[in-house]
PDB file of C-alpha atoms in Angstrom:
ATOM      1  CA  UNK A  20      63.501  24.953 -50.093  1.00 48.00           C
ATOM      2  CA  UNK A  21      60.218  26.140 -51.208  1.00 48.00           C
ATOM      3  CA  UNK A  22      59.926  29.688 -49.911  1.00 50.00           C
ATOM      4  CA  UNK A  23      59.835  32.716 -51.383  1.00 48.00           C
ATOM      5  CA  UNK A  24      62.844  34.443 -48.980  1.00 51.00           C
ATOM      6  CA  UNK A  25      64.968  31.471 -50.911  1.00 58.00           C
ATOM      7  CA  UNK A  26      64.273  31.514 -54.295  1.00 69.00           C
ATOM      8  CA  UNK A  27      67.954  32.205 -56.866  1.00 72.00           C
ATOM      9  CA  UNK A  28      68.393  35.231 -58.989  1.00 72.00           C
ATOM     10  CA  UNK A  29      70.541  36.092 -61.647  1.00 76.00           C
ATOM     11  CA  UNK A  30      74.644  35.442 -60.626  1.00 85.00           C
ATOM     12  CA  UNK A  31      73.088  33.623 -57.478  1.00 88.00           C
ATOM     13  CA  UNK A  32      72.105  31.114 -59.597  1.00 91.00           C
ATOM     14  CA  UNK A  33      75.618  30.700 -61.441  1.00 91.00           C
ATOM     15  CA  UNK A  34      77.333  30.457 -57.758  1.00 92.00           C
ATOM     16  CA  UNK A  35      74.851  28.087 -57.018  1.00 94.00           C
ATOM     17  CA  UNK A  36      75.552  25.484 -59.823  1.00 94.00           C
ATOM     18  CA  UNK A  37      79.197  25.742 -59.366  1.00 94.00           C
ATOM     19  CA  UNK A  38      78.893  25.544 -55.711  1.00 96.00           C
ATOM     20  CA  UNK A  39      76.511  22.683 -56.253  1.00 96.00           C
ATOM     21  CA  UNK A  40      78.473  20.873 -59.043  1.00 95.00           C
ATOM     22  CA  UNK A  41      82.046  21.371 -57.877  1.00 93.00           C
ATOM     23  CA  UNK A  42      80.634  19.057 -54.432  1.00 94.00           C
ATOM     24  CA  UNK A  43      79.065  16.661 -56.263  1.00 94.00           C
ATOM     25  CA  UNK A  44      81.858  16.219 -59.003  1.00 90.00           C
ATOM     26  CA  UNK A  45      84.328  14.147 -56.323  1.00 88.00           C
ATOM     27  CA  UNK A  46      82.623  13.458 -53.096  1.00 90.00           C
ATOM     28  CA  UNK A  47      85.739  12.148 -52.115  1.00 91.00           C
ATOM     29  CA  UNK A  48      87.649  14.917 -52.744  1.00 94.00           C
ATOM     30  CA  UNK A  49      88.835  17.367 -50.341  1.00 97.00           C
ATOM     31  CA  UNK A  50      87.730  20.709 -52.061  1.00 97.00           C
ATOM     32  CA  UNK A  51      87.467  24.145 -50.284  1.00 97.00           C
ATOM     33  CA  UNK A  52      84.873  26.587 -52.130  1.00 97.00           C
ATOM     34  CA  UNK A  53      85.049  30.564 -51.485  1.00 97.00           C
ATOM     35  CA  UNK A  54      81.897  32.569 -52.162  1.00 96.00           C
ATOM     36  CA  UNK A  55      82.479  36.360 -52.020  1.00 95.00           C
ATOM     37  CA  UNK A  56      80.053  39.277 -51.585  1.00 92.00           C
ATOM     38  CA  UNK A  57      79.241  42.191 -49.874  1.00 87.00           C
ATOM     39  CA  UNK A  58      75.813  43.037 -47.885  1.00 84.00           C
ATOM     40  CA  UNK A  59      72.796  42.047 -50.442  1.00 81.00           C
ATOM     41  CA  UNK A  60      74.768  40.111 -52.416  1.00 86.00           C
ATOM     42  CA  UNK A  61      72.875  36.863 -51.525  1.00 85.00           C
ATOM     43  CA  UNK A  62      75.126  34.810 -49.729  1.00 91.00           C
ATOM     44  CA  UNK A  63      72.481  33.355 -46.982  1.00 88.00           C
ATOM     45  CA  UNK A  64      70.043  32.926 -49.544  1.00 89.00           C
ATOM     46  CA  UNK A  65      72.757  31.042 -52.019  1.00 93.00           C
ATOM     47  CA  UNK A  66      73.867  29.042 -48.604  1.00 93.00           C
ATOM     48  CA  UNK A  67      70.516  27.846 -47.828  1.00 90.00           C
ATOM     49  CA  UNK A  68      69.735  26.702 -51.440  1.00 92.00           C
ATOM     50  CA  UNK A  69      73.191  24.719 -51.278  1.00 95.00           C
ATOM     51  CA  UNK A  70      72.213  23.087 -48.029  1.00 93.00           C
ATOM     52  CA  UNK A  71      68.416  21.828 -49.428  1.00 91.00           C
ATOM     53  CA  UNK A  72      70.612  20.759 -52.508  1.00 95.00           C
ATOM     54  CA  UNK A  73      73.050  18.510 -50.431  1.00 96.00           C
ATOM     55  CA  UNK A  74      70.113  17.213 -48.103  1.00 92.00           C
ATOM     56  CA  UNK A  75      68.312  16.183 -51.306  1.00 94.00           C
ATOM     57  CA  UNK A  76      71.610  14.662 -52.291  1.00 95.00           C
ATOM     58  CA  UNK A  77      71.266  12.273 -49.122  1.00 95.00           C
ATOM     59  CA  UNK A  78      74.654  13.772 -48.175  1.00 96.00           C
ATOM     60  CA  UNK A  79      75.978  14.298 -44.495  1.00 96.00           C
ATOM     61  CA  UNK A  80      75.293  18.258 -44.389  1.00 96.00           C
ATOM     62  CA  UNK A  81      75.771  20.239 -41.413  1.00 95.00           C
ATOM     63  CA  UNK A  82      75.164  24.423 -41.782  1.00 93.00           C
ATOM     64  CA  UNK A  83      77.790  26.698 -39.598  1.00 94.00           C
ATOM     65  CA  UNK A  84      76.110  30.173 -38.882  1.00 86.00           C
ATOM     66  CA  UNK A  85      78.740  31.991 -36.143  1.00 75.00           C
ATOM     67  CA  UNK A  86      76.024  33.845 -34.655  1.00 73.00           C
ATOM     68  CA  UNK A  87      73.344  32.455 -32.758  1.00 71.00           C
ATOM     69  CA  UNK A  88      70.600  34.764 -33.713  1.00 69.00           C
ATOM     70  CA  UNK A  89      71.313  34.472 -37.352  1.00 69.00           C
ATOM     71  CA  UNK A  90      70.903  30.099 -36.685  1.00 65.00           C
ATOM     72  CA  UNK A  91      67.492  30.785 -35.095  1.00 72.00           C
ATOM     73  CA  UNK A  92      66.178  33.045 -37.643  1.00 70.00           C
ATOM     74  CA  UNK A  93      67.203  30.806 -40.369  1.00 69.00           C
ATOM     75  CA  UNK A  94      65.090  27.786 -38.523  1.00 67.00           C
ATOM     76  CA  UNK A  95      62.322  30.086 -37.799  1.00 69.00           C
ATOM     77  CA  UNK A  96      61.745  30.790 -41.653  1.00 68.00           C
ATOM     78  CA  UNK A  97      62.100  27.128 -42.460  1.00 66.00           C
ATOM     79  CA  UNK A  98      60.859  25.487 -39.834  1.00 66.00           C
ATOM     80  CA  UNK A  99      57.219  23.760 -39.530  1.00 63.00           C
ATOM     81  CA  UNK A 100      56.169  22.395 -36.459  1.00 58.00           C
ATOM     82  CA  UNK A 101      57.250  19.005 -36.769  1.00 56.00           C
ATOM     83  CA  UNK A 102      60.815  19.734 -38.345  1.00 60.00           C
ATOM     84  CA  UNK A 103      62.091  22.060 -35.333  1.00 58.00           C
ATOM     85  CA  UNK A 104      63.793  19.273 -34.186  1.00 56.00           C
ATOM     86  CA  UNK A 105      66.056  18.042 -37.088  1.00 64.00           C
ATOM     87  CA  UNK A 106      66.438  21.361 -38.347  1.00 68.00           C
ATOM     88  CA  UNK A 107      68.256  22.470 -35.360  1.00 68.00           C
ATOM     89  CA  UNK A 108      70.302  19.385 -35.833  1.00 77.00           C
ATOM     90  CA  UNK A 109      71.748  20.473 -38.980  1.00 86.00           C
ATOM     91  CA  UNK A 110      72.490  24.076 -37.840  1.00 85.00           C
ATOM     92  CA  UNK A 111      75.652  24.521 -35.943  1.00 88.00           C
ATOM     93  CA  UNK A 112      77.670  26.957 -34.255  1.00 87.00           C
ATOM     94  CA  UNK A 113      81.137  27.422 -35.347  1.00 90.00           C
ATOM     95  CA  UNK A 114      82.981  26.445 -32.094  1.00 91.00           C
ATOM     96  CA  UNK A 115      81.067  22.798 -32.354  1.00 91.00           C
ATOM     97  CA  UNK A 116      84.129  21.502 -34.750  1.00 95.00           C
ATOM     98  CA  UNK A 117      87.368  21.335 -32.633  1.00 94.00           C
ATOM     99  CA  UNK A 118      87.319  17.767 -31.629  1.00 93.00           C
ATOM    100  CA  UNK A 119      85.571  16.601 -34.668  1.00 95.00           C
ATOM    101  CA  UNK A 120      86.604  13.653 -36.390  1.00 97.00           C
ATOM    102  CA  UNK A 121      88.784  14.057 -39.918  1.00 97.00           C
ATOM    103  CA  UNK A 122      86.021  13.881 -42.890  1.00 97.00           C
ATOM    104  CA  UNK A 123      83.153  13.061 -40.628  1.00 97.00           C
ATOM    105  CA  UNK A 124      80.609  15.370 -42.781  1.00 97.00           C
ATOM    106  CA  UNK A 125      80.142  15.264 -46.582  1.00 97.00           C
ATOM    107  CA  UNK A 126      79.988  19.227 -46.649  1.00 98.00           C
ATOM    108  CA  UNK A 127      79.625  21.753 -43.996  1.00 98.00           C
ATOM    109  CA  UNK A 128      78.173  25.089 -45.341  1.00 97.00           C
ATOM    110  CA  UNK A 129      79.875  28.426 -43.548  1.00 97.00           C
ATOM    111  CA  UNK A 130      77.839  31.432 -43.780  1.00 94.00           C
ATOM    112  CA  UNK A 131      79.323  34.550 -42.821  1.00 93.00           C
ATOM    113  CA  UNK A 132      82.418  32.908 -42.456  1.00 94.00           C
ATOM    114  CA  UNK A 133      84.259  36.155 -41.973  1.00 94.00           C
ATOM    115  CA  UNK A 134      83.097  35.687 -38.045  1.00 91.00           C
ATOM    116  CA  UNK A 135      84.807  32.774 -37.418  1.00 93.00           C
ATOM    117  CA  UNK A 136      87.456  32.661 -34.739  1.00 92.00           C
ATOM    118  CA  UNK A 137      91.278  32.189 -33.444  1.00 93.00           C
ATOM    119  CA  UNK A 138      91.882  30.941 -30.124  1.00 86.00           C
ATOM    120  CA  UNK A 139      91.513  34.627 -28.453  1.00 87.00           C
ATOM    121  CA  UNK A 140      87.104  34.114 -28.410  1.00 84.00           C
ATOM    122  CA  UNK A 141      85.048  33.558 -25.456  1.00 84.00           C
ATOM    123  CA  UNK A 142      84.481  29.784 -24.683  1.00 84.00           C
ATOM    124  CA  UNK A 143      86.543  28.595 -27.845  1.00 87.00           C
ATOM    125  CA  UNK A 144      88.926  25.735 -26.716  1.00 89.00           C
ATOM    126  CA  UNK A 145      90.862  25.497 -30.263  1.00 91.00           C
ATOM    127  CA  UNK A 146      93.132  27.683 -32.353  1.00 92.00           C
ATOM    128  CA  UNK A 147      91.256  28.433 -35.439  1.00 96.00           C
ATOM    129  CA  UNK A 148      87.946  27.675 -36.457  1.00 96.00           C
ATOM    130  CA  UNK A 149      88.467  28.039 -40.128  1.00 97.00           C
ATOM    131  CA  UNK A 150      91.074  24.888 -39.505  1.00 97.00           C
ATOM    132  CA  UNK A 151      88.915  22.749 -37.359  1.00 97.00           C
ATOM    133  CA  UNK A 152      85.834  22.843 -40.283  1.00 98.00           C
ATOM    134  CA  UNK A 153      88.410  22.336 -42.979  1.00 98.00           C
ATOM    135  CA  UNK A 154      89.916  19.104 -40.762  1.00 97.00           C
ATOM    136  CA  UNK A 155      85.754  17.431 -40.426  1.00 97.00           C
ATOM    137  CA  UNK A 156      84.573  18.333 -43.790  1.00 97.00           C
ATOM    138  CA  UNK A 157      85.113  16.121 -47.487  1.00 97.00           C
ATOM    139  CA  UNK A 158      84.028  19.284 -49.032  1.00 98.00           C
ATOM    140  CA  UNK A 159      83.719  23.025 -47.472  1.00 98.00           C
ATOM    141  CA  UNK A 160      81.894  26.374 -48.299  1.00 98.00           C
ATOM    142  CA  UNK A 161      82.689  29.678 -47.015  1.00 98.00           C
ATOM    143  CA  UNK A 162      80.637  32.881 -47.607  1.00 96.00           C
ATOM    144  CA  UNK A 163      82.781  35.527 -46.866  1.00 96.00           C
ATOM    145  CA  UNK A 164      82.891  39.487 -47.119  1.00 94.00           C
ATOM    146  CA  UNK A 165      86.135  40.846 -46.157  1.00 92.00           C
ATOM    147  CA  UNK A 166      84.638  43.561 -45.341  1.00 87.00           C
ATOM    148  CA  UNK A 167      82.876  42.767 -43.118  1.00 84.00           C
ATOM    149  CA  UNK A 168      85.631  41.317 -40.464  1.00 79.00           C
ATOM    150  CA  UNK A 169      85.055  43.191 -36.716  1.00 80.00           C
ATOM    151  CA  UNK A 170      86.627  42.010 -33.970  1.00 84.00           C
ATOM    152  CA  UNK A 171      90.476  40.657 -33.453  1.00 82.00           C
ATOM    153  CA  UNK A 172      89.518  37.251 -33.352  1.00 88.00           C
ATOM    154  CA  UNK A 173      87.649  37.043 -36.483  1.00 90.00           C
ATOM    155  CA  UNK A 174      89.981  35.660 -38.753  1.00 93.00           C
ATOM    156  CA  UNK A 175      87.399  33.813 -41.410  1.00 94.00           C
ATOM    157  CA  UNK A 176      88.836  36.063 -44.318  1.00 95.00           C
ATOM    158  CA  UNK A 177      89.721  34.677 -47.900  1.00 96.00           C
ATOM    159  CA  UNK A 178      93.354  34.944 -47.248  1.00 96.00           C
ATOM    160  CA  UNK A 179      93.243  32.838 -43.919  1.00 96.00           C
ATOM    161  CA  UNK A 180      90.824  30.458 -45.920  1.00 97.00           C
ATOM    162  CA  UNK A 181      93.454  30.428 -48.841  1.00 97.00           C
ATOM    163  CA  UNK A 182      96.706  29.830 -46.087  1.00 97.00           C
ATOM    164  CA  UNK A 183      94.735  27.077 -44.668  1.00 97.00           C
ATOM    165  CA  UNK A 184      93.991  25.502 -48.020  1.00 97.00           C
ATOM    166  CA  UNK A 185      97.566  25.867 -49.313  1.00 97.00           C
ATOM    167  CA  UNK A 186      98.999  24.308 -46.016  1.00 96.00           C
ATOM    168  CA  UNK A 187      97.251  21.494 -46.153  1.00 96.00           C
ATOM    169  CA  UNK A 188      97.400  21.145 -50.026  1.00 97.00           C
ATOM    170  CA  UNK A 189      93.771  21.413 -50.549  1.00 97.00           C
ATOM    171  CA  UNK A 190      92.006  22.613 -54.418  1.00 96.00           C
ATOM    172  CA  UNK A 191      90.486  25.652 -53.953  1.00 96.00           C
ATOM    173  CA  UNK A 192      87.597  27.512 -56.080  1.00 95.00           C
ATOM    174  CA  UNK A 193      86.199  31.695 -55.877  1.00 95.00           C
ATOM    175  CA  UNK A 194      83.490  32.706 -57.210  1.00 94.00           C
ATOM    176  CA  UNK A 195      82.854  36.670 -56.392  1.00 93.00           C
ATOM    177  CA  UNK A 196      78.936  38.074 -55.817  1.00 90.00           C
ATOM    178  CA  UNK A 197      78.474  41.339 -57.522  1.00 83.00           C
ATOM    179  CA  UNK A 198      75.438  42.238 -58.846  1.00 68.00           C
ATOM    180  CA  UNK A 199      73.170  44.078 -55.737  1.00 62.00           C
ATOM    181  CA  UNK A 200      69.807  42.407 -54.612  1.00 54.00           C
ATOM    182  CA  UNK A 201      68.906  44.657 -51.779  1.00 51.00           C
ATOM    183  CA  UNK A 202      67.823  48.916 -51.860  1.00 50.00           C
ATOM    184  CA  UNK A 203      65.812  47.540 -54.782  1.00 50.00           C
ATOM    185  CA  UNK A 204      69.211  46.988 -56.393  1.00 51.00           C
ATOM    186  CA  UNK A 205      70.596  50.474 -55.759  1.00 53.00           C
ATOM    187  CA  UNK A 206      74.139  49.884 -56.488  1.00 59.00           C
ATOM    188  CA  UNK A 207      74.926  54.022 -56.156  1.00 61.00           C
ATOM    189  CA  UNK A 208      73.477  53.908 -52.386  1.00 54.00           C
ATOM    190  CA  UNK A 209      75.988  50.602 -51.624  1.00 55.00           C
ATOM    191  CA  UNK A 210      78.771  52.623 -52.879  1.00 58.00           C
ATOM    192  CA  UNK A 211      78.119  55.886 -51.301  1.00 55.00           C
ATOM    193  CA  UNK A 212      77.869  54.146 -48.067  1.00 54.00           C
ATOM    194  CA  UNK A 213      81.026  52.373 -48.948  1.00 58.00           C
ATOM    195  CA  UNK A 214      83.219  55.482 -49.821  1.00 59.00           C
ATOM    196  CA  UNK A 215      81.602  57.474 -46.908  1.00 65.00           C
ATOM    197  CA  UNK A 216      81.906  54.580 -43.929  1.00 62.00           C
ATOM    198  CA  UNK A 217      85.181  52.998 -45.909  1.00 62.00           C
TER     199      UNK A 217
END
């Protein structure tokens, strides 16, 4: 992608190229890929490499952000003035999937897939977003911290990932973020806030 916000370190670049690889390996494929990681991890920034990867790839790429703000910011840092436009074409909101044909899209990349919804969200008109992205994609990604899961209807967890995968019979990869990018890498302050919060 070029900027500096984007650039791959350490076990970001590892989920990366498997990410990366285990997509290009079968297009055809239907393949489910689970990246997990807590706050500062560097799912967004691992998300947004995969997506210039895939466009690069000429493949059909669309990028799921559930919230709004989080879409805009991530077309505000990439965005020049004449790529506004196809930029926002490639960002999506979760909800945009329900009556979307079988395999229409190569790969859809899911960041902070733990806020995606059951039936019981504002405006929704399906039963499970986690379902609907799985039914339009060849190949998806989900970023997900478990942790990280708010309201009811948020239901984008690894174990509703999994049950979706297994019900439809669909190979299914993990790969688990660790290693702490953010508090310059203070791994004592993410746990303290951990065991104090829970």
């Amino acid at each position: 992608l070029g900027n500096k916000e984007f650039i791959l370190l350490d076990e970001q670049k590892v989920a990366y190229e498997l990410a990366y690889h285990s997509v290009l390996k079968d297009i055809e494929e239907k393949s489910i890929v689970i990246i997990k990681g807590g706050p500062g991890t560097g799912k967004s920034v691992i998300s947004m490499n995969l997506l210039g990867g895939f466009l690069k790839e000429n493949l059909n790429v669309k990028f799921v952000a559930p919230n709004s703000s989080f879409r805009d910011v991530m077309i505000n840092a990439l965005s020049r003035d004449n790529t506004r436009v196809r930029l926002n074409s490639l960002f999506k909101g979760s909800a945009g999937f329900v009556d979307a044909q079988e395999n229409i899209f190569d790969v859809i990349v899911v960041d902070e897939a733990h806020r995606l919804k059951n039936g019981m969200a504002y405006q929704y008109m399906g039963e499970n977003q986690v379902e609907d992205i799985i039914k339009a994609s060849k190949k998806s990604i989900f970023f997900v911290d478990d942790d990280q899961v708010i309201r009811p209807e948020d239901i984008g967890s690894t174990s509703e990932i999994t049950r979706i995968a297994k019900k439809f019979n669909i190979k299914i990869s993990e790969i688990e973020l660790t290693a702490q990018f953010r508090c310059a890498g203070a791994e004592g302050y993410i746990n303290w806030l951990n065991h104090t919060l829970q």
